[in-house]
Amino acid sequence: MTPTITAFAASPDRGQGLARDMRVRWALEEVGQPYKVRLLSFAEMKDPSHLALHPFGQIPTYEEGDLVLFETGSIVLHIADHHAGLLAANANARARAITWMFAAVNTVEPPILDLATAKLLEGDRPWTMERLPLVEHRVRGRLDQLSARLGDTLWLDDAFSAGDLMMVHVLQRLKPSGLLNGYPNLSAYVARAEARPAYERAFRAQLAVFTSKPSTG
């Protein structure tokens, strides 16, 4: 059965691959699973029909027969669980990859999102200039730890996994800030993942949504 995912009809990132449907597109491309995409406007994301799929009115969602999922970690784990390619057959390696998935969204991403909020949504607040260095310090703290753990290895474990997929997409949000430039091994890690054919296919698919129609959001 071909799954259907939802995505922005007019992505705020202007097709740069930062919207969260990218994680799901990438996972599906990695495992060779065809999929359909239903594009939603911001207004449609608040419609009762979409809220029945995603109670918080966001994207992406994942529909496969009677199964409906939201939250990218859950969706990517489901894909990896049912298709070869993103989780190792070895039980311990599999558990480690899932741990890195959780680490990406629960430990590394929160301060990065806090930084984006401080710059994009709170930039005009009088206290932003005092708060921003503190937020950047927290981000660098996480990057220090992740960089030390990755070292000079190619991936977080022996082979590319769903953990790397989630972690790389989280790190990509730092590109506009330039903070990632201070960590050559993390920058190279992201570049390796972006060079994967599955990533390139997913990126082109998401970019095509933006380039095929004028932005309305």
Short mmCIF file of C-alpha atoms in Angstrom, two decimals:
data_model
loop_
_atom_site.label_atom_id
_atom_site.label_comp_id
_atom_site.label_asym_id
_atom_site.label_seq_id
_atom_site.Cartn_x
_atom_site.Cartn_y
_atom_site.Cartn_z
CA MET A 1 0.00 0.00 0.00
CA THR A 2 1.34 3.42 -0.97
CA PRO A 3 1.45 5.75 2.04
CA THR A 4 0.36 9.38 1.87
CA ILE A 5 2.14 12.14 3.74
CA THR A 6 1.17 15.77 4.22
CA ALA A 7 3.42 18.75 3.57
CA PHE A 8 3.31 22.53 3.31
CA ALA A 9 1.75 23.89 0.13
CA ALA A 10 3.88 27.01 0.76
CA SER A 11 6.80 26.09 2.98
CA PRO A 12 8.18 28.81 5.29
CA ASP A 13 11.73 27.65 4.47
CA ARG A 14 11.22 28.44 0.76
CA GLY A 15 12.19 24.95 -0.33
CA GLN A 16 15.47 24.67 1.58
CA GLY A 17 14.71 21.23 2.99
CA LEU A 18 14.15 22.34 6.59
CA ALA A 19 10.42 21.57 6.84
CA ARG A 20 9.83 18.38 8.80
CA ASP A 21 8.20 16.48 5.96
CA MET A 22 11.77 16.30 4.61
CA ARG A 23 12.62 13.73 7.27
CA VAL A 24 9.78 11.49 6.16
CA ARG A 25 10.47 11.98 2.44
CA TRP A 26 14.13 11.14 3.04
CA ALA A 27 13.32 7.99 5.02
CA LEU A 28 10.92 6.78 2.33
CA GLU A 29 13.52 7.43 -0.35
CA GLU A 30 16.19 5.57 1.63
CA VAL A 31 14.07 2.42 1.81
CA GLY A 32 12.73 2.71 -1.75
CA GLN A 33 9.07 3.10 -0.75
CA PRO A 34 6.91 5.12 -3.19
CA TYR A 35 4.62 7.64 -1.53
CA LYS A 36 2.01 10.27 -2.24
CA VAL A 37 2.00 13.83 -0.91
CA ARG A 38 -1.04 15.90 0.01
CA LEU A 39 -0.16 19.59 0.19
CA LEU A 40 -1.87 21.77 2.78
CA SER A 41 -2.17 25.51 3.24
CA PHE A 42 -1.79 26.95 6.74
CA ALA A 43 -5.56 27.36 6.91
CA GLU A 44 -6.16 23.75 5.88
CA MET A 45 -3.83 22.56 8.63
CA LYS A 46 -6.40 23.86 11.14
CA ASP A 47 -9.38 22.22 9.47
CA PRO A 48 -11.16 19.54 11.50
CA SER A 49 -10.29 16.96 8.84
CA HIS A 50 -6.57 17.55 9.35
CA LEU A 51 -6.85 17.92 13.13
CA ALA A 52 -8.33 14.42 13.14
CA LEU A 53 -4.96 13.26 11.74
CA HIS A 54 -2.71 15.61 13.69
CA PRO A 55 -4.21 16.99 16.90
CA PHE A 56 -1.75 19.91 16.93
CA GLY A 57 -2.51 21.03 13.39
CA GLN A 58 0.99 20.55 11.99
CA ILE A 59 2.72 18.59 9.25
CA PRO A 60 3.70 15.97 8.36
CA THR A 61 1.21 13.20 8.87
CA TYR A 62 1.52 9.67 7.55
CA GLU A 63 -1.42 7.60 6.36
CA GLU A 64 -1.15 3.95 5.39
CA GLY A 65 -4.46 2.12 5.23
CA ASP A 66 -6.05 2.42 8.67
CA LEU A 67 -2.82 3.64 10.24
CA VAL A 68 -2.39 7.37 10.85
CA LEU A 69 0.77 8.73 12.44
CA PHE A 70 2.11 12.16 13.33
CA GLU A 71 5.47 13.27 14.80
CA THR A 72 8.46 12.67 12.56
CA GLY A 73 10.32 10.48 15.01
CA SER A 74 7.40 8.09 15.18
CA ILE A 75 6.89 8.12 11.42
CA VAL A 76 10.56 7.53 10.59
CA LEU A 77 10.76 4.75 13.17
CA HIS A 78 7.69 3.09 11.64
CA ILE A 79 9.24 3.28 8.17
CA ALA A 80 12.56 1.94 9.42
CA ASP A 81 10.77 -0.82 11.32
CA HIS A 82 8.96 -2.09 8.23
CA HIS A 83 11.64 -1.69 5.56
CA ALA A 84 15.29 -2.66 5.41
CA GLY A 85 17.91 0.04 5.21
CA LEU A 86 17.56 2.36 8.21
CA LEU A 87 17.92 0.01 11.17
CA ALA A 88 20.51 -2.75 11.54
CA ALA A 89 19.49 -6.36 11.88
CA ASN A 90 21.69 -6.67 14.97
CA ALA A 91 19.53 -5.96 18.02
CA ASN A 92 22.11 -3.84 19.84
CA ALA A 93 22.95 -1.73 16.78
CA ARG A 94 19.25 -1.28 16.16
CA ALA A 95 18.71 -0.10 19.73
CA ARG A 96 21.60 2.34 19.45
CA ALA A 97 20.17 3.83 16.25
CA ILE A 98 16.80 4.36 17.92
CA THR A 99 18.56 5.98 20.86
CA TRP A 100 20.20 8.46 18.48
CA MET A 101 16.79 9.21 16.97
CA PHE A 102 15.53 10.18 20.42
CA ALA A 103 18.70 12.13 21.16
CA ALA A 104 18.28 14.14 17.96
CA VAL A 105 14.77 15.37 18.77
CA ASN A 106 14.90 15.43 22.57
CA THR A 107 18.45 16.58 23.37
CA VAL A 108 20.01 18.31 20.36
CA GLU A 109 17.03 19.92 18.66
CA PRO A 110 15.42 21.89 21.56
CA PRO A 111 18.23 24.46 21.99
CA ILE A 112 18.53 24.79 18.20
CA LEU A 113 14.83 25.55 17.91
CA ASP A 114 15.18 27.98 20.82
CA LEU A 115 17.88 29.78 18.85
CA ALA A 116 15.67 29.99 15.76
CA THR A 117 12.82 31.35 17.85
CA ALA A 118 15.06 33.96 19.47
CA LYS A 119 16.27 35.20 16.09
CA LEU A 120 13.18 34.93 13.93
CA LEU A 121 10.27 35.52 16.30
CA GLU A 122 11.78 37.44 19.21
CA GLY A 123 14.41 39.51 17.41
CA ASP A 124 12.61 42.79 18.11
CA ARG A 125 12.18 42.19 21.83
CA PRO A 126 14.25 44.42 24.14
CA TRP A 127 15.71 41.47 26.00
CA THR A 128 16.77 39.48 22.93
CA MET A 129 20.33 40.79 22.78
CA GLU A 130 20.90 39.65 26.35
CA ARG A 131 19.22 36.29 25.85
CA LEU A 132 20.78 35.38 22.50
CA PRO A 133 24.32 34.68 23.79
CA LEU A 134 22.88 32.36 26.43
CA VAL A 135 20.92 30.42 23.83
CA GLU A 136 23.95 30.19 21.54
CA HIS A 137 26.01 28.93 24.48
CA ARG A 138 23.53 26.10 25.05
CA VAL A 139 23.66 25.16 21.37
CA ARG A 140 27.46 25.13 21.37
CA GLY A 141 27.41 22.94 24.46
CA ARG A 142 25.41 20.30 22.62
CA LEU A 143 27.56 20.62 19.52
CA ASP A 144 30.71 20.19 21.62
CA GLN A 145 29.33 16.95 23.03
CA LEU A 146 28.09 15.62 19.70
CA SER A 147 31.33 16.53 17.93
CA ALA A 148 33.36 14.74 20.59
CA ARG A 149 31.23 11.62 20.27
CA LEU A 150 31.30 11.55 16.45
CA GLY A 151 35.05 12.15 16.32
CA ASP A 152 36.46 11.15 12.94
CA THR A 153 33.90 8.41 12.21
CA LEU A 154 31.54 8.62 9.27
CA TRP A 155 28.30 7.99 11.14
CA LEU A 156 27.07 7.84 14.71
CA ASP A 157 27.34 4.06 14.67
CA ASP A 158 28.91 1.66 12.17
CA ALA A 159 26.56 2.44 9.28
CA PHE A 160 24.15 5.17 8.26
CA SER A 161 20.86 4.73 10.12
CA ALA A 162 17.60 6.42 11.03
CA GLY A 163 19.54 8.00 13.89
CA ASP A 164 21.83 9.79 11.45
CA LEU A 165 18.88 10.84 9.31
CA MET A 166 17.16 12.53 12.23
CA MET A 167 20.35 14.05 13.62
CA VAL A 168 21.48 15.52 10.30
CA HIS A 169 18.12 17.14 9.67
CA VAL A 170 18.27 18.71 13.12
CA LEU A 171 21.79 20.04 12.49
CA GLN A 172 20.80 21.50 9.13
CA ARG A 173 18.74 24.10 10.97
CA LEU A 174 22.00 25.64 12.18
CA LYS A 175 23.32 26.49 8.71
CA PRO A 176 21.93 30.06 8.64
CA SER A 177 23.51 30.79 12.04
CA GLY A 178 27.02 29.72 11.00
CA LEU A 179 27.49 27.89 14.30
CA LEU A 180 28.07 24.59 12.57
CA ASN A 181 31.13 26.04 10.79
CA GLY A 182 33.07 25.82 14.05
CA TYR A 183 32.78 22.02 13.98
CA PRO A 184 34.50 20.62 10.87
CA ASN A 185 33.60 17.02 11.64
CA LEU A 186 29.92 17.87 12.09
CA SER A 187 29.90 19.96 8.91
CA ALA A 188 31.45 17.04 7.02
CA TYR A 189 28.93 14.68 8.63
CA VAL A 190 26.03 16.76 7.35
CA ALA A 191 27.63 17.05 3.90
CA ARG A 192 28.05 13.26 3.67
CA ALA A 193 24.40 12.73 4.43
CA GLU A 194 23.32 15.40 1.94
CA ALA A 195 25.34 13.62 -0.76
CA ARG A 196 23.29 10.46 -0.38
CA PRO A 197 21.12 9.85 -3.47
CA ALA A 198 18.03 9.32 -1.30
CA TYR A 199 18.53 12.72 0.34
CA GLU A 200 19.00 14.40 -3.02
CA ARG A 201 15.76 12.87 -4.34
CA ALA A 202 13.84 13.96 -1.26
CA PHE A 203 15.30 17.48 -1.42
CA ARG A 204 14.38 17.87 -5.08
CA ALA A 205 10.84 16.69 -4.36
CA GLN A 206 10.39 19.20 -1.56
CA LEU A 207 12.03 22.02 -3.53
CA ALA A 208 9.72 21.32 -6.48
CA VAL A 209 6.72 22.22 -4.32
CA PHE A 210 8.13 25.69 -3.75
CA THR A 211 9.36 26.32 -7.27
CA SER A 212 6.20 25.08 -8.98
CA LYS A 213 3.89 27.67 -7.44
CA PRO A 214 4.07 31.16 -5.95
CA SER A 215 4.43 31.37 -2.19
CA THR A 216 1.25 32.26 -0.31
CA GLY A 217 2.42 31.90 3.28
#
